[in-house]
C-alpha cells in the first residue's frame, strides 16, 4: 500500500520520519489520525518524539531491523523514550549514539536489512555502523552526491534513486543492498532527493503529499509495492 501524506502541511516527510520493518519514529507534529493511518500502511508500531529537541528525525537518525543510530545531539530523555517504546513493543535492537561531527546520519546513510551505503563524510565509522546495523557497509556517492540517504529510499525489496544516478550506480546499489527492484524517480512534483520525501518498508510507503500520479507509479515499481 502507498499513500500520500502531509505532516502539518509539510511534504518532505522523509526529513521528519523514518521506518523499518519493525517500527516507525515520527515527529510530534503528525496528527493523531495520521499516525494511526501510517501505522496501518507500514504495519508497524510508531512513536512520536523529538531528536536533539527538533523534529528532523529522518535526517538525523537511521535504522534497520537490527539497529538504530542516533546523533550525538540526542537528549537523555529522548533516548529513554525510544528505549521504552521499543521494549514495550517487543522490538529488540541495538542502539548507538554515533560520535560523528556530521549529525545528519539519515542524510548520509542508506540501509536496509541486507546492506548499507554510507557517505564518504562518515569514513572511519564503517565498523561502528556495521556492528550496529548488522550489515556490510560500502562507501560511495549517488549521482555524484555524498548525501546517499537523501537521494535514495530503500527497503528489503527495492530502491528508488535520484533520477541522475547512472546505470553503474544502480547495479552497485542493487548488489550492496541485495535487492531485485530498483528505479530512478522523483517525488513531490520533481524533487530529486527522494529520500527526503518518502518513508517506506517492504509492506508500504508514505510519500509526500505533493507527489504526482506518474511519480507514484515509479515509486511503486521501484519499491516493488
XYZ file of N, CA and C in Angstrom:
675
model
N 0.844 -1.184 0.000
C 0.000 0.000 0.000
C 0.885 1.242 0.000
N 0.441 2.261 -0.702
C 1.181 3.514 -0.777
C 0.184 4.671 -0.693
N 0.465 5.636 0.178
C -0.441 6.779 0.334
C 0.354 8.076 0.347
N -0.314 9.149 -0.031
C 0.268 10.484 0.036
C -0.117 11.134 1.357
N 0.815 11.897 1.922
C 0.523 12.496 3.217
C 1.365 13.759 3.427
N 0.745 14.763 4.068
C 1.471 15.921 4.574
C 1.606 15.776 6.087
N 2.718 16.196 6.634
C 2.873 16.271 8.082
C 2.731 17.735 8.472
N 1.552 18.110 8.945
C 1.243 19.513 9.278
C 1.575 20.440 8.114
N 1.205 20.020 6.917
C 1.405 20.818 5.718
C 2.755 20.649 5.062
N 3.642 19.883 5.646
C 4.982 19.662 5.108
C 5.003 18.389 4.260
N 5.554 18.487 3.039
C 5.561 17.330 2.143
C 6.881 16.564 2.152
N 7.932 17.146 2.716
C 9.229 16.451 2.790
C 9.250 15.560 4.040
N 8.435 14.537 4.003
C 8.210 13.722 5.201
C 9.400 12.833 5.537
N 10.246 12.526 4.549
C 11.425 11.717 4.818
C 12.451 12.424 5.684
N 12.380 13.736 5.712
C 13.242 14.531 6.590
C 12.771 14.406 8.041
N 11.477 14.174 8.206
C 10.854 14.236 9.528
C 10.653 12.880 10.193
N 10.727 11.785 9.444
C 10.352 10.480 9.993
C 11.204 9.379 9.398
N 11.182 8.220 10.064
C 11.832 7.043 9.500
C 11.016 5.817 9.837
N 11.206 4.769 9.039
C 10.570 3.497 9.337
C 11.490 2.349 8.977
N 11.269 1.224 9.656
C 11.934 -0.034 9.340
C 10.846 -1.093 9.197
N 11.258 -2.340 9.105
C 10.282 -3.430 9.070
C 9.603 -3.625 10.421
N 10.188 -3.048 11.490
C 9.713 -3.330 12.841
C 9.083 -2.152 13.571
N 9.421 -0.917 13.183
C 8.909 0.243 13.914
C 9.068 1.499 13.071
N 8.361 2.552 13.501
C 8.489 3.868 12.872
C 8.669 4.918 13.953
N 9.446 5.951 13.634
C 9.621 7.108 14.509
C 9.103 8.336 13.785
N 8.185 9.042 14.428
C 7.506 10.187 13.815
C 7.645 11.417 14.700
N 7.604 12.604 14.104
C 7.665 13.826 14.907
C 6.321 14.115 15.565
N 6.362 14.963 16.588
C 5.132 15.314 17.298
C 4.139 16.041 16.412
N 4.596 16.678 15.351
C 3.695 17.484 14.530
C 2.740 16.648 13.670
N 2.919 15.323 13.641
C 1.991 14.463 12.903
C 0.716 14.292 13.714
N -0.430 14.574 13.079
C -1.707 14.491 13.759
C -2.044 13.046 14.133
N -2.824 12.877 15.198
C -3.110 11.539 15.747
C -3.757 10.615 14.719
N -4.704 11.134 13.945
C -5.357 10.275 12.945
C -4.384 9.850 11.851
N -3.425 10.719 11.533
C -2.413 10.374 10.536
C -1.458 9.310 11.076
N -1.129 9.383 12.361
C -0.269 8.367 12.973
C -0.903 6.994 12.836
N -2.186 6.891 13.107
C -2.876 5.603 13.005
C -2.886 5.087 11.567
N -3.049 5.989 10.614
C -3.032 5.591 9.207
C -1.644 5.107 8.786
N -0.612 5.803 9.249
C 0.769 5.416 8.932
C 1.081 4.038 9.505
N 0.692 3.812 10.748
C 0.911 2.510 11.383
C 0.239 1.387 10.588
N -0.933 1.667 10.071
C -1.668 0.664 9.309
C -0.993 0.371 7.968
N -0.576 1.413 7.255
C 0.050 1.236 5.941
C 1.384 0.504 6.058
N 2.181 0.869 7.048
C 3.508 0.283 7.205
C 3.480 -0.994 8.045
N 2.372 -1.219 8.725
C 2.183 -2.405 9.580
C 3.258 -2.487 10.658
N 3.486 -1.358 11.342
C 4.461 -1.299 12.428
C 3.928 -0.400 13.542
N 4.408 -0.586 14.777
C 4.110 0.399 15.822
C 4.890 1.680 15.565
N 4.396 2.790 16.092
C 5.060 4.076 15.866
C 5.114 4.884 17.148
N 6.215 5.594 17.329
C 6.368 6.517 18.456
C 6.537 7.927 17.921
N 6.069 8.894 18.693
C 6.282 10.298 18.357
C 7.267 10.909 19.345
N 8.244 11.640 18.827
C 9.307 12.177 19.664
C 10.078 13.254 18.927
N 10.993 13.887 19.633
C 11.997 14.769 19.048
C 13.361 14.103 19.166
N 14.297 14.536 18.356
C 15.694 14.127 18.498
C 16.534 15.398 18.551
N 17.259 15.573 19.641
C 18.004 16.812 19.823
C 17.088 18.015 19.930
N 15.868 17.759 20.402
C 14.915 18.841 20.581
C 14.240 19.321 19.316
N 14.446 18.610 18.198
C 13.812 19.040 16.939
C 13.115 17.865 16.262
N 12.365 18.189 15.229
C 11.507 17.203 14.578
C 12.147 16.501 13.381
N 13.422 16.762 13.103
C 14.051 16.238 11.885
C 14.580 14.810 12.078
N 13.722 13.909 12.484
C 14.116 12.541 12.825
C 14.720 11.816 11.627
N 14.107 11.957 10.473
C 14.581 11.253 9.281
C 15.946 11.712 8.819
N 16.258 12.972 9.017
C 17.569 13.494 8.637
C 18.649 13.127 9.641
N 18.272 13.013 10.913
C 19.249 12.843 11.977
C 19.536 11.389 12.344
N 18.598 10.501 12.067
C 18.695 9.113 12.528
C 18.587 8.142 11.360
N 19.092 6.927 11.594
C 18.965 5.879 10.592
C 18.800 4.552 11.318
N 18.012 3.633 10.727
C 17.742 2.372 11.405
C 17.389 1.285 10.402
N 17.564 0.048 10.843
C 17.000 -1.099 10.149
C 16.450 -2.045 11.210
N 16.237 -3.312 10.869
C 15.639 -4.241 11.826
C 16.594 -4.678 12.921
N 17.851 -4.308 12.801
C 18.859 -4.745 13.763
C 19.381 -3.636 14.665
N 19.319 -2.403 14.191
C 19.910 -1.338 14.977
C 19.391 0.039 14.650
N 19.657 0.962 15.564
C 19.273 2.364 15.417
C 20.483 3.221 15.752
N 20.858 4.090 14.811
C 21.965 5.024 15.005
C 21.408 6.415 15.250
N 21.872 7.035 16.339
C 21.407 8.355 16.737
C 22.563 9.343 16.729
N 22.282 10.623 16.487
C 23.348 11.635 16.516
C 23.707 11.998 17.954
N 24.884 12.563 18.115
C 25.352 12.890 19.465
C 24.513 13.978 20.132
N 23.681 14.669 19.383
C 22.840 15.713 19.955
C 21.580 15.178 20.639
N 21.312 13.860 20.552
C 20.115 13.302 21.172
C 20.162 13.517 22.679
N 19.032 13.839 23.267
C 18.952 14.099 24.701
C 18.649 12.806 25.463
N 19.043 12.776 26.725
C 18.861 11.575 27.543
C 17.394 11.155 27.611
N 16.515 12.127 27.789
C 15.090 11.793 27.910
C 14.519 11.278 26.590
N 15.049 11.772 25.470
C 14.618 11.274 24.152
C 15.079 9.837 23.947
N 16.314 9.563 24.330
C 16.849 8.208 24.227
C 16.052 7.240 25.093
N 15.696 7.654 26.289
C 14.918 6.781 27.168
C 13.532 6.534 26.606
N 12.931 7.547 25.999
C 11.614 7.376 25.374
C 11.680 6.323 24.270
N 12.727 6.393 23.457
C 12.900 5.421 22.371
C 13.068 4.013 22.944
N 13.917 3.882 23.955
C 14.146 2.567 24.559
C 12.863 1.994 25.143
N 12.080 2.833 25.823
C 10.823 2.371 26.412
C 9.834 1.935 25.333
N 9.748 2.731 24.263
C 8.849 2.396 23.154
C 9.219 1.053 22.520
N 10.494 0.857 22.246
C 10.928 -0.386 21.619
C 10.678 -1.579 22.537
N 10.992 -1.413 23.817
C 10.776 -2.506 24.773
C 9.295 -2.839 24.899
N 8.454 -1.817 24.974
C 7.007 -2.026 25.111
C 6.426 -2.769 23.912
N 7.061 -2.625 22.751
C 6.554 -3.261 21.533
C 7.353 -4.504 21.135
N 8.191 -4.986 22.052
C 8.923 -6.224 21.812
C 9.948 -6.133 20.699
N 10.474 -4.924 20.459
C 11.478 -4.731 19.409
C 12.866 -4.737 20.061
N 13.640 -5.779 19.789
C 14.954 -5.950 20.400
C 16.036 -5.607 19.368
N 16.535 -4.383 19.442
C 17.580 -3.942 18.520
C 18.675 -3.224 19.297
N 19.825 -3.076 18.660
C 20.914 -2.314 19.251
C 20.704 -0.817 18.986
N 21.113 -0.010 19.933
C 21.025 1.448 19.795
C 22.396 2.035 20.091
N 22.846 2.925 19.230
C 24.156 3.549 19.455
C 24.112 5.015 19.053
N 24.750 5.840 19.858
C 24.972 7.241 19.500
C 26.294 7.301 18.745
N 26.240 7.770 17.506
C 27.449 7.849 16.678
C 28.127 9.184 16.927
N 29.324 9.143 17.442
C 30.035 10.360 17.839
C 30.738 11.002 16.641
N 29.934 11.354 15.658
C 30.445 11.970 14.438
C 30.133 13.458 14.436
N 31.035 14.252 13.843
C 30.756 15.687 13.726
C 29.580 15.933 12.796
N 29.348 15.000 11.871
C 28.184 15.078 10.987
C 26.996 14.427 11.679
N 26.027 15.232 12.079
C 24.894 14.706 12.835
C 23.724 14.278 11.955
N 23.741 14.624 10.682
C 22.639 14.283 9.782
C 22.817 12.860 9.244
N 22.753 11.886 10.146
C 23.031 10.497 9.781
C 22.046 9.951 8.750
N 20.793 10.349 8.860
C 19.793 9.874 7.908
C 20.050 10.358 6.497
N 20.690 11.514 6.369
C 21.036 12.040 5.042
C 22.257 11.354 4.452
N 23.080 10.764 5.320
C 24.382 10.252 4.896
C 24.462 8.731 4.842
N 23.388 8.049 5.217
C 23.384 6.582 5.256
C 22.124 6.051 4.577
N 22.317 5.066 3.704
C 21.213 4.359 3.057
C 21.322 2.896 3.446
N 20.268 2.350 4.067
C 20.364 0.969 4.524
C 19.039 0.241 4.409
N 19.131 -1.074 4.350
C 18.004 -1.961 4.598
C 18.516 -3.048 5.529
N 17.884 -4.221 5.536
C 18.334 -5.280 6.439
C 19.412 -6.164 5.820
N 19.862 -5.813 4.608
C 20.807 -6.673 3.895
C 22.132 -6.000 3.563
N 22.157 -4.677 3.565
C 23.373 -3.958 3.210
C 23.246 -2.488 3.546
N 24.346 -1.763 3.353
C 24.364 -0.354 3.741
C 25.371 0.405 2.893
N 24.983 1.602 2.478
C 25.876 2.526 1.778
C 25.984 3.783 2.623
N 27.221 4.208 2.858
C 27.427 5.426 3.643
C 28.208 6.454 2.830
N 28.036 7.701 3.198
C 28.763 8.802 2.574
C 30.235 8.757 2.954
N 31.062 9.292 2.079
C 32.484 9.438 2.391
C 32.696 10.324 3.613
N 31.704 11.146 3.937
C 31.811 12.020 5.105
C 31.802 11.236 6.418
N 31.404 9.955 6.358
C 31.400 9.109 7.551
C 32.529 8.078 7.523
N 33.497 8.291 6.644
C 34.664 7.408 6.604
C 35.321 7.367 7.980
N 35.633 6.172 8.430
C 36.185 5.984 9.762
C 35.178 5.411 10.735
N 33.892 5.496 10.372
C 32.828 4.951 11.221
C 32.239 3.658 10.648
N 32.882 3.107 9.619
C 32.347 1.905 8.971
C 32.097 0.771 9.961
N 33.065 0.496 10.826
C 32.946 -0.628 11.759
C 31.808 -0.410 12.751
N 31.686 0.807 13.279
C 30.593 1.121 14.203
C 29.242 0.897 13.542
N 29.118 1.374 12.310
C 27.849 1.258 11.589
C 27.543 -0.201 11.268
N 28.549 -0.943 10.818
C 28.360 -2.377 10.541
C 27.917 -3.123 11.787
N 28.549 -2.841 12.919
C 28.244 -3.559 14.158
C 26.812 -3.314 14.623
N 26.336 -2.091 14.503
C 25.001 -1.761 14.990
C 23.911 -2.193 14.017
N 24.111 -1.957 12.735
C 23.090 -2.302 11.742
C 23.194 -3.756 11.280
N 24.293 -4.425 11.645
C 24.483 -5.847 11.353
C 24.459 -6.151 9.859
N 25.063 -5.266 9.072
C 25.149 -5.444 7.619
C 26.522 -4.966 7.145
N 26.927 -5.449 5.991
C 28.164 -4.958 5.392
C 27.963 -3.531 4.891
N 29.000 -2.732 5.023
C 28.940 -1.318 4.646
C 29.847 -1.053 3.450
N 29.314 -0.300 2.477
C 30.115 0.187 1.355
C 30.074 1.713 1.383
N 31.111 2.343 0.849
C 31.220 3.808 0.867
C 31.135 4.342 -0.557
N 30.334 5.384 -0.766
C 30.249 5.957 -2.102
C 29.223 7.063 -2.204
N 29.039 7.543 -3.419
C 28.092 8.610 -3.722
C 26.957 8.077 -4.590
N 25.886 8.831 -4.643
C 24.790 8.554 -5.575
C 24.564 9.816 -6.403
N 24.614 9.672 -7.723
C 24.504 10.818 -8.625
C 25.550 11.875 -8.290
N 26.749 11.405 -7.928
C 27.883 12.263 -7.558
C 27.617 13.095 -6.308
N 26.646 12.687 -5.509
C 26.290 13.417 -4.290
C 26.602 12.561 -3.063
N 27.177 13.155 -2.013
C 27.518 12.390 -0.819
C 26.329 12.071 0.078
N 25.214 12.756 -0.137
C 24.032 12.562 0.704
C 23.225 11.360 0.205
N 23.786 10.168 0.406
C 23.181 8.954 -0.147
C 21.833 8.637 0.489
N 21.642 9.031 1.762
C 20.363 8.788 2.411
C 19.262 9.690 1.910
N 19.624 10.901 1.494
C 18.631 11.842 0.961
C 18.250 11.531 -0.471
N 19.173 10.903 -1.196
C 18.977 10.743 -2.631
C 18.541 9.349 -3.059
N 18.100 8.560 -2.083
C 17.515 7.254 -2.374
C 16.668 6.836 -1.179
N 15.735 5.937 -1.407
C 14.969 5.318 -0.324
C 14.926 3.823 -0.612
N 15.276 3.013 0.386
C 15.427 1.578 0.165
C 14.615 0.768 1.166
N 14.152 -0.388 0.703
C 13.527 -1.383 1.568
C 14.230 -2.716 1.306
N 13.723 -3.783 1.893
C 14.296 -5.103 1.631
C 13.912 -5.641 0.264
N 13.006 -4.944 -0.427
C 12.543 -5.397 -1.733
C 13.038 -4.527 -2.886
N 13.228 -3.241 -2.644
C 13.579 -2.361 -3.752
C 14.160 -1.042 -3.308
N 14.474 -0.210 -4.304
C 15.092 1.091 -4.013
C 14.713 2.087 -5.095
N 14.311 3.279 -4.678
C 14.082 4.406 -5.587
C 15.253 5.361 -5.442
N 15.809 5.785 -6.581
C 17.064 6.516 -6.588
C 16.915 7.837 -7.352
N 17.717 8.792 -6.979
C 17.851 10.091 -7.669
C 17.850 9.862 -9.188
N 17.112 10.679 -9.945
C 16.972 10.435 -11.390
C 18.262 10.548 -12.197
N 19.295 11.183 -11.649
C 20.553 11.313 -12.384
C 21.559 10.213 -12.055
N 21.176 9.255 -11.230
C 22.059 8.114 -10.967
C 22.241 7.330 -12.270
N 23.469 6.921 -12.559
C 23.710 6.200 -13.814
C 23.511 4.694 -13.632
N 23.569 3.963 -14.734
C 23.307 2.521 -14.697
C 24.293 1.784 -13.798
N 25.536 2.214 -13.822
C 26.555 1.561 -12.989
C 26.231 1.727 -11.505
N 25.774 2.912 -11.136
C 25.390 3.157 -9.741
C 24.203 2.290 -9.340
N 23.232 2.160 -10.233
C 22.066 1.334 -9.931
C 22.462 -0.119 -9.694
N 23.360 -0.633 -10.499
C 23.809 -2.012 -10.324
C 24.585 -2.165 -9.014
N 25.377 -1.166 -8.694
C 26.126 -1.176 -7.433
C 25.178 -1.174 -6.236
N 24.166 -0.323 -6.265
C 23.196 -0.251 -5.167
C 22.446 -1.577 -5.026
N 22.028 -2.151 -6.144
C 21.340 -3.449 -6.114
C 22.210 -4.512 -5.470
N 23.483 -4.500 -5.807
C 24.414 -5.500 -5.292
C 24.651 -5.317 -3.791
N 24.863 -4.081 -3.357
C 25.137 -3.822 -1.941
C 23.913 -4.128 -1.076
N 22.743 -3.700 -1.528
C 21.521 -3.863 -0.738
C 20.830 -5.211 -0.975
N 21.334 -5.969 -1.945
C 20.817 -7.311 -2.245
C 19.307 -7.277 -2.515
N 18.938 -6.426 -3.477
C 17.529 -6.250 -3.858
C 17.346 -6.594 -5.328
N 16.105 -6.882 -5.686
C 15.784 -7.239 -7.072
C 15.269 -6.061 -7.873
N 14.608 -5.123 -7.191
C 13.971 -3.998 -7.896
C 14.704 -2.692 -7.589
N 14.855 -1.880 -8.621
C 15.455 -0.552 -8.440
C 15.009 0.334 -9.590
N 14.882 1.611 -9.326
C 14.486 2.530 -10.389
C 14.781 3.963 -10.013
N 14.836 4.800 -11.029
C 15.036 6.239 -10.815
C 13.683 6.918 -10.714
N 13.658 8.033 -10.004
C 12.403 8.763 -9.935
C 12.520 10.021 -9.104
N 11.407 10.706 -8.985
C 11.293 11.908 -8.161
C 10.043 11.789 -7.304
N 9.840 12.756 -6.442
C 8.626 12.840 -5.624
C 8.289 14.304 -5.422
N 7.108 14.562 -4.903
C 6.704 15.945 -4.603
C 6.891 16.893 -5.785
N 6.398 16.470 -6.950
C 6.428 17.295 -8.170
C 7.845 17.629 -8.617
N 8.696 16.600 -8.696
C 10.008 16.789 -9.285
C 11.175 16.904 -8.338
N 10.956 16.705 -7.042
C 12.074 16.740 -6.091
C 12.954 15.510 -6.309
N 14.227 15.737 -6.542
C 15.145 14.628 -6.848
C 15.659 13.929 -5.593
N 15.625 14.605 -4.464
C 16.057 13.999 -3.199
C 14.920 13.145 -2.642
N 14.745 11.974 -3.241
C 13.573 11.150 -2.931
C 13.578 10.644 -1.493
N 14.768 10.457 -0.915
C 14.823 10.017 0.473
C 14.262 11.044 1.434
N 14.247 12.297 1.031
C 13.695 13.366 1.856
C 12.174 13.451 1.764
N 11.606 12.688 0.835
C 10.168 12.810 0.540
C 9.360 11.558 0.846
N 10.025 10.462 1.224
C 9.354 9.162 1.328
C 9.872 8.409 2.546
N 8.972 7.706 3.243
C 9.372 6.659 4.182
C 8.700 5.374 3.724
N 9.434 4.260 3.787
C 8.899 3.022 3.233
C 9.530 1.805 3.885
N 8.781 0.717 3.923
C 9.323 -0.603 4.217
C 8.748 -1.579 3.184
N 8.956 -2.858 3.368
C 8.533 -3.806 2.337
C 7.024 -3.961 2.268
N 6.312 -3.413 3.241
C 4.858 -3.566 3.296
C 4.100 -2.352 2.767
N 4.746 -1.185 2.760
C 4.044 0.002 2.301
C 4.935 1.225 2.268
N 4.359 2.335 1.819
C 5.124 3.586 1.731
C 4.215 4.772 1.983
N 4.787 5.777 2.641
C 4.134 7.077 2.800
C 4.963 8.066 1.995
N 4.327 8.769 1.080
C 5.051 9.716 0.232
C 4.503 11.117 0.459
N 5.338 12.107 0.180
C 4.928 13.491 0.358
C 3.653 13.824 -0.392
N 2.852 14.685 0.200
C 1.531 14.987 -0.341
C 1.523 15.653 -1.695
N 2.655 16.231 -2.123
C 2.724 16.873 -3.437
C 3.080 15.899 -4.559
N 3.297 14.645 -4.224
C 3.711 13.648 -5.224
C 2.620 13.420 -6.253
N 2.998 13.393 -7.520
C 2.029 13.244 -8.615
C 1.726 11.781 -8.896
N 0.684 11.551 -9.702
C 0.312 10.200 -10.084
C 1.424 9.452 -10.808
N 2.026 10.034 -11.842
C 3.140 9.350 -12.514
C 4.311 9.052 -11.580
N 4.602 9.972 -10.654
C 5.658 9.708 -9.684
C 5.299 8.522 -8.794
N 4.037 8.460 -8.392
C 3.583 7.345 -7.562
C 3.815 6.005 -8.246
N 3.552 5.950 -9.531
C 3.733 4.701 -10.277
C 5.193 4.279 -10.288
N 6.095 5.243 -10.477
C 7.529 4.914 -10.489
C 8.011 4.481 -9.108
N 7.485 5.136 -8.088
C 7.844 4.758 -6.719
C 7.358 3.337 -6.410
N 6.131 3.071 -6.810
C 5.550 1.746 -6.584
C 6.363 0.650 -7.277
N 6.773 0.916 -8.504
C 7.565 -0.069 -9.264
C 8.942 -0.275 -8.638
N 9.617 0.817 -8.298
C 10.987 0.719 -7.779
C 11.026 0.013 -6.428
N 9.999 0.234 -5.612
C 9.951 -0.379 -4.278
C 9.199 -1.707 -4.266
N 8.712 -2.115 -5.429
C 8.013 -3.394 -5.570
C 6.827 -3.503 -4.613
N 5.996 -2.446 -4.622
C 4.826 -2.416 -3.757
C 3.561 -2.768 -4.534
